[in-house]
Backbone as ProteinMPNN parsed JSONL, in Angstrom:
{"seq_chain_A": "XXXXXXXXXXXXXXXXXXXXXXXXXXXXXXXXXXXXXXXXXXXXXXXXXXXXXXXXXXXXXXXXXXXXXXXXXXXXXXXXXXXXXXXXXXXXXXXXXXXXXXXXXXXXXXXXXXXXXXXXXXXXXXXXXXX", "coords_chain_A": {"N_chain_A": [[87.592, 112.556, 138.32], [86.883, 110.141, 136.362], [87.112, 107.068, 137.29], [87.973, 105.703, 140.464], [90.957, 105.887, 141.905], [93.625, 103.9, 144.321], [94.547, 105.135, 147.206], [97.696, 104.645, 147.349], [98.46, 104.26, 144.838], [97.722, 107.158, 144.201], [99.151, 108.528, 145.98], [101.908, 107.381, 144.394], [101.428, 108.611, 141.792], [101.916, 111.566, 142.401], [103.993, 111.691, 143.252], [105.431, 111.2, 140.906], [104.746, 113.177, 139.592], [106.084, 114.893, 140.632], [108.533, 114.746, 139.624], [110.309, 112.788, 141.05], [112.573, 109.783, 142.147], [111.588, 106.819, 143.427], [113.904, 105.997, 145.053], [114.931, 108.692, 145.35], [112.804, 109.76, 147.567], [113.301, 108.355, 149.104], [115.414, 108.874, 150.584], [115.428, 111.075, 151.234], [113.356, 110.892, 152.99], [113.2, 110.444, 157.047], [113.739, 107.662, 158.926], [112.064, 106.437, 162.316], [112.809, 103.435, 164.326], [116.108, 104.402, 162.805], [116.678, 103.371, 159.192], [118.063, 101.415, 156.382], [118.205, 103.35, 153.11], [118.224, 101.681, 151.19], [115.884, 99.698, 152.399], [113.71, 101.346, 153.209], [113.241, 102.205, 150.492], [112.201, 100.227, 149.561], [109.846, 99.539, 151.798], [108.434, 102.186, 150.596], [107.666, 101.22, 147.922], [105.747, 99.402, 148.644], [103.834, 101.1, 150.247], [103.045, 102.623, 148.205], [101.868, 100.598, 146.57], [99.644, 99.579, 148.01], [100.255, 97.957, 149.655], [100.816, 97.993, 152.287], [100.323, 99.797, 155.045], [100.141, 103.642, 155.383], [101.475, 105.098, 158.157], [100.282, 108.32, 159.914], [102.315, 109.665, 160.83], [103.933, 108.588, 159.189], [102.839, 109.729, 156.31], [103.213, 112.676, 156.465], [105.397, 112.863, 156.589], [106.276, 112.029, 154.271], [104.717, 113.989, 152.65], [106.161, 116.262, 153.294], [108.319, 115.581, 151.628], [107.392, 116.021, 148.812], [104.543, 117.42, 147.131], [101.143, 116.889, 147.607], [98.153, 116.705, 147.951], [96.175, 116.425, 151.041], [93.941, 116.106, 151.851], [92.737, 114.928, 149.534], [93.811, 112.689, 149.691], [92.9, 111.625, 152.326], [90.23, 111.231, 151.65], [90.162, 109.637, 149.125], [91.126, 107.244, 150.964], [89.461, 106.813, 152.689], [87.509, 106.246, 150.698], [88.406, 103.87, 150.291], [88.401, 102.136, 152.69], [85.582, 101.737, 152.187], [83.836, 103.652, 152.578], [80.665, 105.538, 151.232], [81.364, 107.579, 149.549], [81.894, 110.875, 147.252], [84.329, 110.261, 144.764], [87.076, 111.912, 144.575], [87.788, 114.833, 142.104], [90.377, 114.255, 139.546], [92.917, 114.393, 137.474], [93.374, 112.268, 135.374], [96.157, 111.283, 134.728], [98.372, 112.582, 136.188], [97.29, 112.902, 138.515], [96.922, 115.326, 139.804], [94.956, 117.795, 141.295], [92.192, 119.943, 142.026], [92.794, 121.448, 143.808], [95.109, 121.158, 144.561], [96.875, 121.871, 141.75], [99.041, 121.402, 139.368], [102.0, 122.219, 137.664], [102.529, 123.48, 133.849], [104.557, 123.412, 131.044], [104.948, 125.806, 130.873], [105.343, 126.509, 132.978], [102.746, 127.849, 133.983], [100.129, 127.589, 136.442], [98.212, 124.034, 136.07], [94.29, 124.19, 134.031], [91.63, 122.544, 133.694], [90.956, 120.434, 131.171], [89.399, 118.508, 130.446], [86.803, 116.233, 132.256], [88.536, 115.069, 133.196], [91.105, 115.372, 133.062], [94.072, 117.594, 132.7], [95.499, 120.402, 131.633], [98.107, 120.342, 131.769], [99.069, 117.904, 131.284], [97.668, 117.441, 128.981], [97.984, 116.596, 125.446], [98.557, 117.561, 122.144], [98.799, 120.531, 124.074], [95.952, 121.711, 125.603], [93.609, 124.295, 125.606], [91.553, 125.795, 128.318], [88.375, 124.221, 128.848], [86.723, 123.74, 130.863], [86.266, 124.684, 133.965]], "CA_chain_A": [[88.13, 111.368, 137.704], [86.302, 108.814, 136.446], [87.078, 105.69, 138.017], [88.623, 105.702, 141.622], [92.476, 105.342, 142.356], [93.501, 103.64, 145.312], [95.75, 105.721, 147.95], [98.908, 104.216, 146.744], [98.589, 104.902, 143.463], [97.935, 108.415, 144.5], [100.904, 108.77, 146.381], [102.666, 107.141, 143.265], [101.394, 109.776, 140.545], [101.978, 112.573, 142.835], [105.55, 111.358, 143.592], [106.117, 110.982, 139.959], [104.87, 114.466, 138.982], [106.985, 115.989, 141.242], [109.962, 113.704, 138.637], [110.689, 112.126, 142.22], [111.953, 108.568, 142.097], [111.798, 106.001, 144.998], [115.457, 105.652, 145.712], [115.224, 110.095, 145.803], [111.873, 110.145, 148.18], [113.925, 107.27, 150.296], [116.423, 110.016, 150.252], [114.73, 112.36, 151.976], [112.4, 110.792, 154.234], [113.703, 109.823, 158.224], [112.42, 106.554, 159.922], [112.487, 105.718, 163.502], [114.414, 103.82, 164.212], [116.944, 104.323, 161.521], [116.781, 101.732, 158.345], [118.779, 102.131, 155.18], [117.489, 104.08, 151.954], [117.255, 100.36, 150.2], [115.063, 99.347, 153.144], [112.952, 102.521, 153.033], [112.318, 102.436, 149.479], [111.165, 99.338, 149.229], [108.545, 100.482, 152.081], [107.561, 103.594, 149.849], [106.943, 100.425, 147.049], [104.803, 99.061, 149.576], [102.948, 101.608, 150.262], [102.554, 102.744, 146.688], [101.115, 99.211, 146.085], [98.803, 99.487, 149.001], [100.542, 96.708, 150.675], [101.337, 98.509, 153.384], [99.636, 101.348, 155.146], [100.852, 104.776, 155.547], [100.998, 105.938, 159.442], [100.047, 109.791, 160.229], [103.874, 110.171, 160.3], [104.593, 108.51, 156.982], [102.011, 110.603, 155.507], [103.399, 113.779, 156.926], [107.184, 112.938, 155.898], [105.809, 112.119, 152.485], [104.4, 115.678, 152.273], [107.453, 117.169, 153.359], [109.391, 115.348, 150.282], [106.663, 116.137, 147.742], [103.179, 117.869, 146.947], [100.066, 116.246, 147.455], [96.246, 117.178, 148.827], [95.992, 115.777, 151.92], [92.171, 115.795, 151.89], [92.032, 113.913, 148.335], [94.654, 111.524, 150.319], [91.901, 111.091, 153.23], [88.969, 110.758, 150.528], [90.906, 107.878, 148.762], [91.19, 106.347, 151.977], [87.656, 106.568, 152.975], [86.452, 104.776, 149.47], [89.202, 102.102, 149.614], [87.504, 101.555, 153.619], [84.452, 101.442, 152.02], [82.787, 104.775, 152.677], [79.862, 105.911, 150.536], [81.545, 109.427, 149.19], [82.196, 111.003, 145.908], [85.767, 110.316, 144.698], [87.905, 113.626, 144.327], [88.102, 114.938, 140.621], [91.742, 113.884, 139.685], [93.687, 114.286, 136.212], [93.447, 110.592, 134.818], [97.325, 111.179, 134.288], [99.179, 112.803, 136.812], [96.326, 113.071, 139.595], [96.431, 116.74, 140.512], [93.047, 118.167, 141.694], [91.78, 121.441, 141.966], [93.679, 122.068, 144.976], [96.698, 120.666, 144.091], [97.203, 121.852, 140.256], [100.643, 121.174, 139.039], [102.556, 123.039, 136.491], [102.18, 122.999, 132.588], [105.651, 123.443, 130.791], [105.585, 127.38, 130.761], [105.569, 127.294, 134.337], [101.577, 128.475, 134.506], [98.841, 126.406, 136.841], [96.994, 123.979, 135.404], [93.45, 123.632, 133.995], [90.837, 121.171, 132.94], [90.415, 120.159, 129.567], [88.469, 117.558, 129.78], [86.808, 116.323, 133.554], [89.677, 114.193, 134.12], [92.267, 115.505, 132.604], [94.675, 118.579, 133.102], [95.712, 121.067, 130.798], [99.598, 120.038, 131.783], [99.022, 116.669, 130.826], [97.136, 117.199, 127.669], [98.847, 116.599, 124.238], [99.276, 118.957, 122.676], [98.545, 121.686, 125.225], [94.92, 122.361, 124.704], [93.191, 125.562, 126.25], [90.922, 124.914, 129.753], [87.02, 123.885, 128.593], [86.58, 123.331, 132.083], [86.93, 125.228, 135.48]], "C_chain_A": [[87.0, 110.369, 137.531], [86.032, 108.086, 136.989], [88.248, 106.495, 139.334], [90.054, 104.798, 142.252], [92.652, 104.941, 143.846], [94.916, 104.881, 145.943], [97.21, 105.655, 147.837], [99.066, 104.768, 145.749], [98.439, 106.255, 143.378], [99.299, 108.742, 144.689], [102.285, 108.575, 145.225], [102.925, 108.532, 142.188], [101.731, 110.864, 141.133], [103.762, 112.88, 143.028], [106.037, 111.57, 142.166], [105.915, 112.169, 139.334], [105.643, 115.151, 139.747], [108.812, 115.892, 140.575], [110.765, 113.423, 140.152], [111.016, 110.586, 141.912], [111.986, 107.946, 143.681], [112.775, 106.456, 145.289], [115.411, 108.003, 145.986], [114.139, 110.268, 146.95], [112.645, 109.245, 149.828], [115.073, 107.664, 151.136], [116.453, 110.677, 151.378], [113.615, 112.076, 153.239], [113.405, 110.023, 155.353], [113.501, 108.656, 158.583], [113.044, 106.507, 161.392], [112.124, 104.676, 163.765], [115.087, 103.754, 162.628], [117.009, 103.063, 160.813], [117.404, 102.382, 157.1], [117.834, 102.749, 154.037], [116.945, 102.837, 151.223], [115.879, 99.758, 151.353], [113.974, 100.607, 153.11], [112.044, 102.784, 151.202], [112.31, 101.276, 148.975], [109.746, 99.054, 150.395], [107.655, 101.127, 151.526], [106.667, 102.497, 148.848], [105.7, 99.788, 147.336], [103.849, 99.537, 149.512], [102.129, 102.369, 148.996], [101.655, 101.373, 145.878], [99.917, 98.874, 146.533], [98.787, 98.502, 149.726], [100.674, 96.664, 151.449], [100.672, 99.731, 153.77], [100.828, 102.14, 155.671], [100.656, 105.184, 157.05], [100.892, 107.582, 159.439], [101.69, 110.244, 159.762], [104.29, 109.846, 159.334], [104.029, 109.825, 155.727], [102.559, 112.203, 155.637], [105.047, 113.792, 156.475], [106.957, 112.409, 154.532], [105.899, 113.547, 151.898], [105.445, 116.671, 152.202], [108.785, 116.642, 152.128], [108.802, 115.49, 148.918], [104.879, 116.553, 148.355], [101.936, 116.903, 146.807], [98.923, 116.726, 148.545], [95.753, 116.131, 149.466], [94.609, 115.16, 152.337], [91.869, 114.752, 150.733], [92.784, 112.463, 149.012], [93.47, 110.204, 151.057], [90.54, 110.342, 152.321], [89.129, 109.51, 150.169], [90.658, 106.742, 149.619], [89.889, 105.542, 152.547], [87.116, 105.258, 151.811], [87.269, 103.541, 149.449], [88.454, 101.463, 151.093], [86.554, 101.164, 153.41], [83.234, 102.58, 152.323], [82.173, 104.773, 151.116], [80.16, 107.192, 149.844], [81.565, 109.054, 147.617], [83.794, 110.67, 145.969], [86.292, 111.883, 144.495], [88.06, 113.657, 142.513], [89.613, 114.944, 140.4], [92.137, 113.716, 138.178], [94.493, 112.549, 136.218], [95.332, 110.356, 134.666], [98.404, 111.431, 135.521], [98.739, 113.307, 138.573], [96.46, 114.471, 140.393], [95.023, 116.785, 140.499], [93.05, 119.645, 141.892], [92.729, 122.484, 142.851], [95.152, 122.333, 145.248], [96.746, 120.985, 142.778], [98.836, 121.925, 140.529], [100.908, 122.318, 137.839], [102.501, 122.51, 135.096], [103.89, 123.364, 132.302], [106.173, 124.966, 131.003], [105.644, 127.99, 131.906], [104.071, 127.829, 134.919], [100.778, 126.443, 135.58], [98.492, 125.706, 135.766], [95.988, 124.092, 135.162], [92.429, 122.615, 133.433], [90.199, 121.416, 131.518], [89.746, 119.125, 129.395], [87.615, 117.363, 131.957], [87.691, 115.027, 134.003], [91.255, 114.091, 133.622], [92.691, 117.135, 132.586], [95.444, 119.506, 131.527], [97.166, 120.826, 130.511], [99.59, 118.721, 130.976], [98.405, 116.297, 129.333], [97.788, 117.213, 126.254], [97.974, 116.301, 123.164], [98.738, 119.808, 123.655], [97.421, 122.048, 124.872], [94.427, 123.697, 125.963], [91.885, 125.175, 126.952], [89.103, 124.992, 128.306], [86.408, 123.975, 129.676], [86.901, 123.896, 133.15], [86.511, 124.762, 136.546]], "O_chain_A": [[86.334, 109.89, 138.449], [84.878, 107.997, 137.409], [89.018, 107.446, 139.196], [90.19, 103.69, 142.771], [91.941, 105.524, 144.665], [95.885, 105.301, 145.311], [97.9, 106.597, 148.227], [99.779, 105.767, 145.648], [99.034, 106.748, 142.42], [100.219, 109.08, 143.945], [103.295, 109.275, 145.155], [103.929, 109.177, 141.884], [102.014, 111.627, 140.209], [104.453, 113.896, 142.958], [107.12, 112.151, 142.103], [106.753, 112.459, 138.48], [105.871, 116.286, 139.327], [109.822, 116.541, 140.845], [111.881, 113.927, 140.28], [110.077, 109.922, 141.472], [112.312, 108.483, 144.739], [112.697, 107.518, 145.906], [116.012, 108.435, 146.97], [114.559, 111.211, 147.62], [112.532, 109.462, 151.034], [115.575, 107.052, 152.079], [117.309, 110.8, 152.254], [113.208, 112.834, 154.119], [114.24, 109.203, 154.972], [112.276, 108.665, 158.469], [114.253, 106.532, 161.623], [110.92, 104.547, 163.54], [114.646, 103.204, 161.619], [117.262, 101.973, 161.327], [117.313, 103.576, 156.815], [116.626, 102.557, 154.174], [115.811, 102.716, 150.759], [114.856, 99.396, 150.773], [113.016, 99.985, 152.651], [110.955, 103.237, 150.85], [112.429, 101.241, 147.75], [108.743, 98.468, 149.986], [106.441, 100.977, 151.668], [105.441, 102.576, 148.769], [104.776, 99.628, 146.539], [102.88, 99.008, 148.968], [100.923, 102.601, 148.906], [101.0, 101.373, 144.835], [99.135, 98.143, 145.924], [97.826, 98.058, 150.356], [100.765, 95.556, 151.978], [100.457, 100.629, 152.956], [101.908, 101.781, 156.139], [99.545, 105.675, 157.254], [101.746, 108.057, 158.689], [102.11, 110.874, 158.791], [104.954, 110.538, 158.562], [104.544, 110.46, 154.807], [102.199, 112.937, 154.717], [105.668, 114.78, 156.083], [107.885, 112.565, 153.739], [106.672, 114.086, 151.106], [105.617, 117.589, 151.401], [109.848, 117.214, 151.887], [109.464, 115.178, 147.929], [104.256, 116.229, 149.366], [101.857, 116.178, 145.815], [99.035, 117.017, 149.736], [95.134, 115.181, 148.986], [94.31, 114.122, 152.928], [90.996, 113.89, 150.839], [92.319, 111.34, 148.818], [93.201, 109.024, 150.832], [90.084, 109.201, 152.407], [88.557, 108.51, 150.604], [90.183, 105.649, 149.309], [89.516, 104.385, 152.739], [86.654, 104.12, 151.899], [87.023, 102.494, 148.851], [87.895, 100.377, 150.932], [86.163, 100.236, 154.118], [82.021, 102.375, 152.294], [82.719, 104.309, 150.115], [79.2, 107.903, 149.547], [81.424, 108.022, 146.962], [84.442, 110.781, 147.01], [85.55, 112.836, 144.257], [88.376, 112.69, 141.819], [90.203, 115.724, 141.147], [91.58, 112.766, 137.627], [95.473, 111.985, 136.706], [95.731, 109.204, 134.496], [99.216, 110.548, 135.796], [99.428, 113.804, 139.464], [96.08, 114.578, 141.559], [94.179, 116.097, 139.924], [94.065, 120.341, 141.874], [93.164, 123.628, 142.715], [95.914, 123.14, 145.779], [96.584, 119.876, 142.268], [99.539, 122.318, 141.46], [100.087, 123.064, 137.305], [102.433, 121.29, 134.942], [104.55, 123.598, 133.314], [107.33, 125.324, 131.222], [105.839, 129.176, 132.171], [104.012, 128.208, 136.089], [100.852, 125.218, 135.487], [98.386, 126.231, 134.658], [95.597, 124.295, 136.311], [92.837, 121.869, 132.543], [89.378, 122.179, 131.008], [89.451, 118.745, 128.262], [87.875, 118.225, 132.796], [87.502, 114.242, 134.932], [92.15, 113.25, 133.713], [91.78, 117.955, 132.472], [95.804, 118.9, 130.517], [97.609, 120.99, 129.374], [100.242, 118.685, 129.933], [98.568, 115.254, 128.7], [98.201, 118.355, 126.056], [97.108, 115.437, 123.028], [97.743, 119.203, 124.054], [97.403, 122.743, 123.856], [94.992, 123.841, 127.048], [91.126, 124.375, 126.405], [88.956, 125.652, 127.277], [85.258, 124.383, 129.514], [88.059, 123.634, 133.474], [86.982, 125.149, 137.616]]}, "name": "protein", "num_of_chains": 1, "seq": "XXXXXXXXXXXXXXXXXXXXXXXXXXXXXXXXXXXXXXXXXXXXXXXXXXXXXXXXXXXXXXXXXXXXXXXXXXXXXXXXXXXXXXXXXXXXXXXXXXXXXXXXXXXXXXXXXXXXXXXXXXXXXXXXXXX"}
């Protein structure tokens, strides 16, 4: 990717390729102690905003309501702390990564058609340039 998404916004695009919305991820995730689904997903907004951090256990009952690469998670995290790394290569659109590819409409993996963009996401459907 280009430019560098913050951790939230990860969590966002990843949530939204999975066609997840809040009120369904708010659904599905537990808290202790117990708080309602409207209280919970305006948390998730939170943390999709980066207003709020994610604890080990949020992050882990995230995962279990949707797909996402836990390492590009950590990476994110690192550059929004202020580490010196590379960012993770990430489809400008729907932020899969190498590790994580998502699905194109016919049901296959994706791949890269451009270096920040996904073969699912490309319109029309172009054929990989890029591995």
């Amino acid at each position: 990717m280009t430019g560098t998404i913050t951790p939230g916004a990860y969590l966002k695009r990843c949530r939204q390729r999975a066609g997840l919305s809040i009120a369904d991820v708010a659904a599905r995730v537990a808290t202790e102690p117990q708080t309602s689904e409207h209280q919970r997903g305006k948390w998730l907004e939170l943390i999709e905003a980066d207003a709020a951090p994610a604890s080990f256990r949020t992050v882990v009952a995230l995962r279990l309501a949707y797909r996402f690469d836990l390492t590009v998670l950590a990476q994110l995290e690192a550059i929004a702390q202020g580490a010196d790394i590379l960012a993770p290569f990430l489809c400008r659109i729907c932020a899969c990564s190498k590790n994580d590819r998502c699905m194109d409409p016919k049901g296959d993996e994706c791949c890269w058609v451009e270096p920040d963009l996904c073969s699912a996401c490309a319109t029309p459907p172009a054929a990989s340039v890029v591995e």
